[in-house]
JSON list of C-alpha atoms in Angstrom, two decimals:
[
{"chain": "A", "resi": 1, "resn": "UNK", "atom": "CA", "xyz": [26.16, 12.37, 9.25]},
{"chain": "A", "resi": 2, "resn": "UNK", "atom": "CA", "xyz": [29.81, 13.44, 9.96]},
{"chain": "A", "resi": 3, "resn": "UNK", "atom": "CA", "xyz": [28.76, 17.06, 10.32]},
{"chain": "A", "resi": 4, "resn": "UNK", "atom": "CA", "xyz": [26.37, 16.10, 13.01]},
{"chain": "A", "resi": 5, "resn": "UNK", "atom": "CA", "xyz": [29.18, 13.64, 14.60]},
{"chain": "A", "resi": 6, "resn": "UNK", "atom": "CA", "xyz": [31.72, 16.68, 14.28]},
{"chain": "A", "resi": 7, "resn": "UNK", "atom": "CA", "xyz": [29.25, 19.47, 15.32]},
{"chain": "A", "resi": 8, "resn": "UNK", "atom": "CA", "xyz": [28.75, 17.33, 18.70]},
{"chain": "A", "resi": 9, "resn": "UNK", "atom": "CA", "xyz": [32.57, 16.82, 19.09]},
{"chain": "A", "resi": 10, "resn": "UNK", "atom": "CA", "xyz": [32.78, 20.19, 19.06]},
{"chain": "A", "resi": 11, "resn": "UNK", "atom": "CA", "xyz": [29.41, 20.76, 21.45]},
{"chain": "A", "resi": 12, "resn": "UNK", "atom": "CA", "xyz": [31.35, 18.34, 23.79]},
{"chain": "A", "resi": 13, "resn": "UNK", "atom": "CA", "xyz": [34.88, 19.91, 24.10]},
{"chain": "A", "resi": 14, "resn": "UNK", "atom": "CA", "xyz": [32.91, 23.14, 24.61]},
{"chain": "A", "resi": 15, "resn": "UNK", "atom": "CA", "xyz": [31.00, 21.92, 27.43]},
{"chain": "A", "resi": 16, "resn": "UNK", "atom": "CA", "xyz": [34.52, 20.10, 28.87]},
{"chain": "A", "resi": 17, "resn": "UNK", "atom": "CA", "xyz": [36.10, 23.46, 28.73]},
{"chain": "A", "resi": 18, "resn": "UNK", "atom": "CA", "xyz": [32.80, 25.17, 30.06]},
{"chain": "A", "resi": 19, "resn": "UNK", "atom": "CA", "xyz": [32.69, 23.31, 33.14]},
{"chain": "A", "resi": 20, "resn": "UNK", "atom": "CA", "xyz": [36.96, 23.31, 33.50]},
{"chain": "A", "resi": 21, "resn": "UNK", "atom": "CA", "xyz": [36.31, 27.10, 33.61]},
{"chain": "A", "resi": 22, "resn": "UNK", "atom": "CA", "xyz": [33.16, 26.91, 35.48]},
{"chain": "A", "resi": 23, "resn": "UNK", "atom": "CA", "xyz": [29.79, 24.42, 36.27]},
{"chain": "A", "resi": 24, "resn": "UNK", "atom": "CA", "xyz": [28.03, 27.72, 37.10]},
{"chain": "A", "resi": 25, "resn": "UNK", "atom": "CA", "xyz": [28.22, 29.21, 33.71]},
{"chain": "A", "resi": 26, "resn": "UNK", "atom": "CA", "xyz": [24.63, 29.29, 31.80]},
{"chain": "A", "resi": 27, "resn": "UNK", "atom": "CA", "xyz": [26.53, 29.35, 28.63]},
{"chain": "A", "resi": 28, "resn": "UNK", "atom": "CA", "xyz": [28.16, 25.41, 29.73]},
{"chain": "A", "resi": 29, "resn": "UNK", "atom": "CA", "xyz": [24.45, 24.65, 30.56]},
{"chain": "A", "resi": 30, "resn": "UNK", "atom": "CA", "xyz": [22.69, 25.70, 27.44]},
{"chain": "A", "resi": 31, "resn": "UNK", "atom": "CA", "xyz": [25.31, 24.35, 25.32]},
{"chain": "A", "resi": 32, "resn": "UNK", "atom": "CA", "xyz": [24.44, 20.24, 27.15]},
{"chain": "A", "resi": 33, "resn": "UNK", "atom": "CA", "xyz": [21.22, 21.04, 26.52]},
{"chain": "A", "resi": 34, "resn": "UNK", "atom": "CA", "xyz": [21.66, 21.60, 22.82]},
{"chain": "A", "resi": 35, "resn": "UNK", "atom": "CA", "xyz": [24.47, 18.35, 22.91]},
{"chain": "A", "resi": 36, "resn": "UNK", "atom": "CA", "xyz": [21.37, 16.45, 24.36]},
{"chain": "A", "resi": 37, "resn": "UNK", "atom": "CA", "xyz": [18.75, 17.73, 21.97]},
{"chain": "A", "resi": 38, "resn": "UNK", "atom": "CA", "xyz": [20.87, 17.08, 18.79]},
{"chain": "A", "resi": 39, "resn": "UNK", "atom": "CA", "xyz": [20.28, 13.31, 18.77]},
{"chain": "A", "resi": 40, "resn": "UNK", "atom": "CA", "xyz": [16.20, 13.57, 19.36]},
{"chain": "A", "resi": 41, "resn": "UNK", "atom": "CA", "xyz": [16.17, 16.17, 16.78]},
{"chain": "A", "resi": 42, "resn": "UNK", "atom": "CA", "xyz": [18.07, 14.16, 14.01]},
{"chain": "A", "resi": 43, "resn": "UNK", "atom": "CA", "xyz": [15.83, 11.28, 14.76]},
{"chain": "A", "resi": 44, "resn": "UNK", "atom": "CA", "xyz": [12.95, 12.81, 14.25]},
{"chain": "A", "resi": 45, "resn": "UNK", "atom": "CA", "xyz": [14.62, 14.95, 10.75]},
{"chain": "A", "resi": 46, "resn": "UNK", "atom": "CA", "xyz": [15.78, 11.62, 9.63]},
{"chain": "A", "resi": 47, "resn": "UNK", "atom": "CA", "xyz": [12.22, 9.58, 10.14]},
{"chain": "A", "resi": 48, "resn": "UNK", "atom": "CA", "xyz": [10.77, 12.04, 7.80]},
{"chain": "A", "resi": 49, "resn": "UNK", "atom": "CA", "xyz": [13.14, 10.53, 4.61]},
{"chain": "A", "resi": 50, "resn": "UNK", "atom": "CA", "xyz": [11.80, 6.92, 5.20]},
{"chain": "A", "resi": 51, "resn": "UNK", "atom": "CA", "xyz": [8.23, 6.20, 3.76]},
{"chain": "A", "resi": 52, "resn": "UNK", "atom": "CA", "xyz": [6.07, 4.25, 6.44]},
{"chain": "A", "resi": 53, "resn": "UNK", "atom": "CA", "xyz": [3.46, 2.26, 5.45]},
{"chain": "A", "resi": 54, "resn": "UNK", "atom": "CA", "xyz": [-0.13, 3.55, 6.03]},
{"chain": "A", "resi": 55, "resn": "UNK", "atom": "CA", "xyz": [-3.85, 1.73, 5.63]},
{"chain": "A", "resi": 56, "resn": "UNK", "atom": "CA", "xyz": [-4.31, 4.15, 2.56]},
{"chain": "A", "resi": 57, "resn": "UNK", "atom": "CA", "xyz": [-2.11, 2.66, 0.66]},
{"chain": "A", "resi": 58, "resn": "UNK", "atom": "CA", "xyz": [-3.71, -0.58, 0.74]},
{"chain": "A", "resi": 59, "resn": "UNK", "atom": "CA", "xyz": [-5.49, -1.51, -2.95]},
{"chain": "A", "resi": 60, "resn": "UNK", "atom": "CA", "xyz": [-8.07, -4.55, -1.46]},
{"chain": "A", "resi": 61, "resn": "UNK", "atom": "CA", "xyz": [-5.52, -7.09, -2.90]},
{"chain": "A", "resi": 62, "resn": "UNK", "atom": "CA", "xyz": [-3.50, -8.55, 0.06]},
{"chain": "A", "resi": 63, "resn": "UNK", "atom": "CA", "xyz": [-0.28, -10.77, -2.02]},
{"chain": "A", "resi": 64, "resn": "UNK", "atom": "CA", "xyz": [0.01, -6.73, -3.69]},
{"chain": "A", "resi": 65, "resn": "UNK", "atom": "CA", "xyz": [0.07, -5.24, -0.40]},
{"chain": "A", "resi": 66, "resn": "UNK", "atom": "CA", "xyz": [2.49, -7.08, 0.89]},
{"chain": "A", "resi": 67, "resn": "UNK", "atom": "CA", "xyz": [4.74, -6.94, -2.71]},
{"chain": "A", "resi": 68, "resn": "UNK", "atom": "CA", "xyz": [4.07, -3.02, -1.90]},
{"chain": "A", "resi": 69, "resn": "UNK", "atom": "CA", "xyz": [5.15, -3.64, 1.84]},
{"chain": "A", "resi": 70, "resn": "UNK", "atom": "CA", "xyz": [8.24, -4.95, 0.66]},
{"chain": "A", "resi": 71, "resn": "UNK", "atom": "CA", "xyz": [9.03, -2.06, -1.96]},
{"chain": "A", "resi": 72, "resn": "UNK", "atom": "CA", "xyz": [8.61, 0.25, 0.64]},
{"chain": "A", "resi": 73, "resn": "UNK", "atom": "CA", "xyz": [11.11, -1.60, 2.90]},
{"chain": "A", "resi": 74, "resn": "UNK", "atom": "CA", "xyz": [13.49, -1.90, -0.15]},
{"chain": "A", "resi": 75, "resn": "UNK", "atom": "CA", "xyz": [13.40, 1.68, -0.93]},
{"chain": "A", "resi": 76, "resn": "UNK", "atom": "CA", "xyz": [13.80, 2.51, 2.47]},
{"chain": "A", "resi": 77, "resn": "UNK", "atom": "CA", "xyz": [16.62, 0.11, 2.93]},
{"chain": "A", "resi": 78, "resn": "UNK", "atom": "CA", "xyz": [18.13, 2.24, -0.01]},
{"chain": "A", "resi": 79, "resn": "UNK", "atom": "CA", "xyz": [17.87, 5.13, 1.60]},
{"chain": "A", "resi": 80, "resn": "UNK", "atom": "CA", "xyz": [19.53, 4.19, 4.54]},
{"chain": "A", "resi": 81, "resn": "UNK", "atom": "CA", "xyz": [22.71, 3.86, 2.23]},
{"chain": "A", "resi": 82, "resn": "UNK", "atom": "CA", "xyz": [22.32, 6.95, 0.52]},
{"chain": "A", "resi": 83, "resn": "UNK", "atom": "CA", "xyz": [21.85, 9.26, 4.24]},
{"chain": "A", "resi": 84, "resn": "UNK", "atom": "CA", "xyz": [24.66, 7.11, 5.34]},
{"chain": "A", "resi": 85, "resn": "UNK", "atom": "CA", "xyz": [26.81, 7.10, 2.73]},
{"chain": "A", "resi": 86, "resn": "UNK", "atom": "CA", "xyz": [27.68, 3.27, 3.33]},
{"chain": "A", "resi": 87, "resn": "UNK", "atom": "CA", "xyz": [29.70, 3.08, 0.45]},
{"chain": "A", "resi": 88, "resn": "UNK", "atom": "CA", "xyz": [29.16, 2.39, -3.47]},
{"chain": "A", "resi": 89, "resn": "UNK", "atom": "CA", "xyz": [29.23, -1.66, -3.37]},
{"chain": "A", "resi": 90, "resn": "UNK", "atom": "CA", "xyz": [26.37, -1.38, -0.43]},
{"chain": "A", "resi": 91, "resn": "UNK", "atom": "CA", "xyz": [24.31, 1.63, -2.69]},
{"chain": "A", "resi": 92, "resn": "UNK", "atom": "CA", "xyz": [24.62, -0.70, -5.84]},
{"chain": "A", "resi": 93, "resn": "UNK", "atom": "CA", "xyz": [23.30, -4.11, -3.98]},
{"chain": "A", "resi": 94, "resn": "UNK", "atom": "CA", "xyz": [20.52, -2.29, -2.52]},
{"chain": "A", "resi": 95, "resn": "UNK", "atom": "CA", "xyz": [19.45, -0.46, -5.59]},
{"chain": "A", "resi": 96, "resn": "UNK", "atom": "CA", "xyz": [19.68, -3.95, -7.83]},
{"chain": "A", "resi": 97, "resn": "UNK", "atom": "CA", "xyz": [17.58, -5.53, -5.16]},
{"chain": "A", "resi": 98, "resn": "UNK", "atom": "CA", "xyz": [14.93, -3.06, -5.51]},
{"chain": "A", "resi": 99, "resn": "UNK", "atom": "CA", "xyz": [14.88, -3.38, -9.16]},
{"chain": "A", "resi": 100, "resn": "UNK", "atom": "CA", "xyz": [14.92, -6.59, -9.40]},
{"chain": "A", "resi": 101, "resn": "UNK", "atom": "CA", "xyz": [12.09, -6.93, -6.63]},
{"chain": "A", "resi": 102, "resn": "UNK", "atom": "CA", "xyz": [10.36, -4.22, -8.19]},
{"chain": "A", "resi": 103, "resn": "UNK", "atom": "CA", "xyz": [10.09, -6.29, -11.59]},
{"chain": "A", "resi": 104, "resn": "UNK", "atom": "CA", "xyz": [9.23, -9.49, -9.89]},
{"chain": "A", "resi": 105, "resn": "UNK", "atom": "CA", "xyz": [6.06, -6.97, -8.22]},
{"chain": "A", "resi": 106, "resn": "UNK", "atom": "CA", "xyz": [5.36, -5.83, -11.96]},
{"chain": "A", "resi": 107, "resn": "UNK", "atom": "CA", "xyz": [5.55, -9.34, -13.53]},
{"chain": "A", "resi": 108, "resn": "UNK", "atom": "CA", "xyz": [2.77, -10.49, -10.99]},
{"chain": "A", "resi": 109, "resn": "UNK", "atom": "CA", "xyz": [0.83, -7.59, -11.52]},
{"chain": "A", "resi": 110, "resn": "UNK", "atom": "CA", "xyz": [0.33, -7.48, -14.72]},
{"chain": "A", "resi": 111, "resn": "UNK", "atom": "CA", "xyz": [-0.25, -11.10, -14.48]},
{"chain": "A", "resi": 112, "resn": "UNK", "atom": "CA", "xyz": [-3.35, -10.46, -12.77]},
{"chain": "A", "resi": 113, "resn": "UNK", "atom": "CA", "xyz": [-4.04, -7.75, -14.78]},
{"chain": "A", "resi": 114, "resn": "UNK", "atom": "CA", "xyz": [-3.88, -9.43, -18.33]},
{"chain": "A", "resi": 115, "resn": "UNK", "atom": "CA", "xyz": [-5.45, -12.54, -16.52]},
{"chain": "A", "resi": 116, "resn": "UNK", "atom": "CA", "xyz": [-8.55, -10.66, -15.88]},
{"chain": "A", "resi": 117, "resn": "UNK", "atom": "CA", "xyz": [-8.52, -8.76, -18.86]},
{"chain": "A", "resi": 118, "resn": "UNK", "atom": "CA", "xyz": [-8.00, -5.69, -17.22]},
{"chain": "A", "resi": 119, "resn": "UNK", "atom": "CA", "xyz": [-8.95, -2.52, -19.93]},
{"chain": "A", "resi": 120, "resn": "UNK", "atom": "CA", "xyz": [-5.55, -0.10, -19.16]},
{"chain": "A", "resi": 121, "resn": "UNK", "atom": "CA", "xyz": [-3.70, -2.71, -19.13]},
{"chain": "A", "resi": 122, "resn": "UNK", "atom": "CA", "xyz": [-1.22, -1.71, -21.63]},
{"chain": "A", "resi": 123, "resn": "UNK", "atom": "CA", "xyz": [-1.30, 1.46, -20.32]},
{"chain": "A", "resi": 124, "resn": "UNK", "atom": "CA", "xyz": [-0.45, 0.31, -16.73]},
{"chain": "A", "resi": 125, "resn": "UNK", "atom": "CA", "xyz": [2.18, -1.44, -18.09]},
{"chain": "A", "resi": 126, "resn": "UNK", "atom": "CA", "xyz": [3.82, 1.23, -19.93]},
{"chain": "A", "resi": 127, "resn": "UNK", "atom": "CA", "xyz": [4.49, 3.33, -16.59]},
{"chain": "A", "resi": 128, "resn": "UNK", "atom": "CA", "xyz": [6.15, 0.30, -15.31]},
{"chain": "A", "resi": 129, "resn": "UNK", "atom": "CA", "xyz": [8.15, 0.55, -18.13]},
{"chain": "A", "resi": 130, "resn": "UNK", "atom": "CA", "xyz": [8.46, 4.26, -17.99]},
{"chain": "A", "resi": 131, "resn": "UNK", "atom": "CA", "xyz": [9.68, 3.57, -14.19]},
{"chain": "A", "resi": 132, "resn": "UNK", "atom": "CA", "xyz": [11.91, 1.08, -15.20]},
{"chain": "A", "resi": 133, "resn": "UNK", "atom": "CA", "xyz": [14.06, 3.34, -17.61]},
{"chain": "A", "resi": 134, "resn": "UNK", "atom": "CA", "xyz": [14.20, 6.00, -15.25]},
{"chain": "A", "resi": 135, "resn": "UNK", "atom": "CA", "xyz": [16.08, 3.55, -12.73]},
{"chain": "A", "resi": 136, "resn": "UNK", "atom": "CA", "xyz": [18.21, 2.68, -15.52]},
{"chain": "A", "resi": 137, "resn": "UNK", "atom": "CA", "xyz": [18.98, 6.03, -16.78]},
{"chain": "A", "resi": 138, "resn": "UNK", "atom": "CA", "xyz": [19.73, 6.85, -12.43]},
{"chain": "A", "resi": 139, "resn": "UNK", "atom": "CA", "xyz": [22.06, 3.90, -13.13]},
{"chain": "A", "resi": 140, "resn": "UNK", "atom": "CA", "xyz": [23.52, 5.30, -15.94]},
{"chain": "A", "resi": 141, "resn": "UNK", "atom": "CA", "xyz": [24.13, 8.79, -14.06]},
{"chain": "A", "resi": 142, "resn": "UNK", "atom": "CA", "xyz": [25.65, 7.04, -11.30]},
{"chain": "A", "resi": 143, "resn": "UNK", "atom": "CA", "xyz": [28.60, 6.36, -13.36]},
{"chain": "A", "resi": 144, "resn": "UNK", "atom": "CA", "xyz": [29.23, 10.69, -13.66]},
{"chain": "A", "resi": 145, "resn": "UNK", "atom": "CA", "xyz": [27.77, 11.43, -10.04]},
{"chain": "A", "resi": 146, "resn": "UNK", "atom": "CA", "xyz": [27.35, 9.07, -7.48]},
{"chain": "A", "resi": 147, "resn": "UNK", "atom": "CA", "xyz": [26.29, 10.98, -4.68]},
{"chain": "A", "resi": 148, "resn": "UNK", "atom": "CA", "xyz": [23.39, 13.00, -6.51]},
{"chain": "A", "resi": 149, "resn": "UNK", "atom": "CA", "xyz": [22.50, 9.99, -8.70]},
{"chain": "A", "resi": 150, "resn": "UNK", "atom": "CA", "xyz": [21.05, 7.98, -5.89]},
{"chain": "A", "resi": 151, "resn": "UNK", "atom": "CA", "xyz": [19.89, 11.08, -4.15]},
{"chain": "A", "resi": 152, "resn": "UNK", "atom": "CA", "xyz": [18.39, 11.27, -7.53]},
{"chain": "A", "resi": 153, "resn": "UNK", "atom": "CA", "xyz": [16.97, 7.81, -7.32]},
{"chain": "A", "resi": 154, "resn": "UNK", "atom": "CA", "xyz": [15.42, 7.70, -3.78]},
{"chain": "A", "resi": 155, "resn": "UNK", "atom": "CA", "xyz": [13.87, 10.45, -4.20]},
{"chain": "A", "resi": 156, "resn": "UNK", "atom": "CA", "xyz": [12.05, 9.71, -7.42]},
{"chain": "A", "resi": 157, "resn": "UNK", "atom": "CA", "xyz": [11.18, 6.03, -6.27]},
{"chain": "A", "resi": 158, "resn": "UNK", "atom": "CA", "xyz": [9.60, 7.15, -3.25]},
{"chain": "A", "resi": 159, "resn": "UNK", "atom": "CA", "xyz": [7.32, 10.15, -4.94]},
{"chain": "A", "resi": 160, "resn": "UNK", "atom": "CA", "xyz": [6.76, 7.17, -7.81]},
{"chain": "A", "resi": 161, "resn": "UNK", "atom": "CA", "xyz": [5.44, 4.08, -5.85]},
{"chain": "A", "resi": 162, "resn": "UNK", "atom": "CA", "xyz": [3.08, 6.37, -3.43]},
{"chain": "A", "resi": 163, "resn": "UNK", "atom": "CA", "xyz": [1.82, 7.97, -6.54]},
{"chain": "A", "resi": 164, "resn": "UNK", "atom": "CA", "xyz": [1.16, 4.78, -8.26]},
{"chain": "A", "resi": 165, "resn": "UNK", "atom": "CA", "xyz": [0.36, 2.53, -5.76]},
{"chain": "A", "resi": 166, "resn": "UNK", "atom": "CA", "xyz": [-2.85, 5.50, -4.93]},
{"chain": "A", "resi": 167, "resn": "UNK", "atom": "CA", "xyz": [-3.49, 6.39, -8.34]},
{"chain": "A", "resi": 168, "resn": "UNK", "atom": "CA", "xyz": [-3.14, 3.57, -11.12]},
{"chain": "A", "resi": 169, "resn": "UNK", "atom": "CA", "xyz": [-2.92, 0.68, -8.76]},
{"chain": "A", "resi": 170, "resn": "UNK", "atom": "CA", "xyz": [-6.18, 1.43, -6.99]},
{"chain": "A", "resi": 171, "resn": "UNK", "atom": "CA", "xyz": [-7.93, 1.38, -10.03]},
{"chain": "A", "resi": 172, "resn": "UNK", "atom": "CA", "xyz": [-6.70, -1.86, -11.46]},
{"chain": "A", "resi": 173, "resn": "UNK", "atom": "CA", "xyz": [-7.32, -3.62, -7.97]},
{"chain": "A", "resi": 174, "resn": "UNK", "atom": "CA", "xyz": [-10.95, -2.31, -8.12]},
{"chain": "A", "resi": 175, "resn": "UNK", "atom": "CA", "xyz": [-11.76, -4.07, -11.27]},
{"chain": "A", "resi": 176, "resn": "UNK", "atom": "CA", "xyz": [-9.67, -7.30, -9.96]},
{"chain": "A", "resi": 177, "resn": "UNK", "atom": "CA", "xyz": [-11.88, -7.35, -7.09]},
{"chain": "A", "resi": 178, "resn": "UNK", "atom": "CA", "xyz": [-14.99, -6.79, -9.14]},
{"chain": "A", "resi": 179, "resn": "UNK", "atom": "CA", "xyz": [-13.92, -10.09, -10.63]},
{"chain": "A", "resi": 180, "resn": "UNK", "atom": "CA", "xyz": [-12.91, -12.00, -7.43]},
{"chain": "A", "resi": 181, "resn": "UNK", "atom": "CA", "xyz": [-9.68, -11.86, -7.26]},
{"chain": "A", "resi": 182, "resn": "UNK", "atom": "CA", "xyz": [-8.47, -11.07, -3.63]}
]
């Protein structure tokens, strides 16, 4: 973020100077077109970090949709402190929401799961658990490396939950369904 903000400082005292020597001057022109283009072309660079949610994520179930609605907004919010470096107490509350959201989503899910007597359930459970250490040993990096340790940890939670929510998740809500939960 500061190189952009410095590369357009610079863009702008160019231009100043361009049209000081000159308004004629294609070079002046081409460089405001490139100070205007900067901000539509970080927007659309920066949308690309930031998981949206899409229909084919959706596992039938609608109270885990939205507790996967809300992970994605958490993890998102995360990310948003980590591109903009907003500073380590910000980082640290927005990770511990996530995980603690994240094991309030688990505790309901396998809720349902064991409920229902769902057949992988213990092995459903242990990539929560699996999940889980990896946040804490992110946590545990973030004492050496700050910077690449939630780097680290946004990028792995957003490659995890799309992963699970389409692979592990769809087939537990299947056999919910089958049963009548909905």
């Amino acid at each position: 973020m500061f190189g952009i903000a410095l590369l357009m400082l610079s863009l702008i005292t160019a231009v100043i100077l361009g049209l000081m020597a000159g308004p004629t001057s294609p070079l002046t022109w081409t460089l405001v077109l490139i100070l205007v283009a900067i901000p539509f072309l970080y927007k659309k660079l920066s949308a690309k970090s930031y998981i949206v949610w899409k229909d084919e994520y959706s596992v039938g179930l609608d109270s885990i949709d939205q507790q996967h609605r809300k992970l994605i907004n958490l993890i998102n919010q995360l990310t948003t402190a980590v591109d903009y470096s907003t500073g380590e107490e910000f980082e640290r509350e927005a990770l511990a929401e996530l995980v603690d959201y994240t094991k309030t989503h688990f505790t309901y899910e396998e809720g349902l799961m064991e409920d229902n007597g769902y057949p992988d359930f213990e092995a459903h459970k242990a990539q929560h658990r699996a999940m889980i250490a990896e946040v804490e040993a992110v946590l545990a990096e973030y004492e050496n490396d700050q910077d690449m340790a939630m780097r680290h940890a946004v990028d792995y939670l957003q490659d995890w939950l799309i992963h699970h929510i389409n692979g592990t998740d769809k087939q537990y809500s299947s056999f919910l369904i089958g049963k009548g939960v909905n």
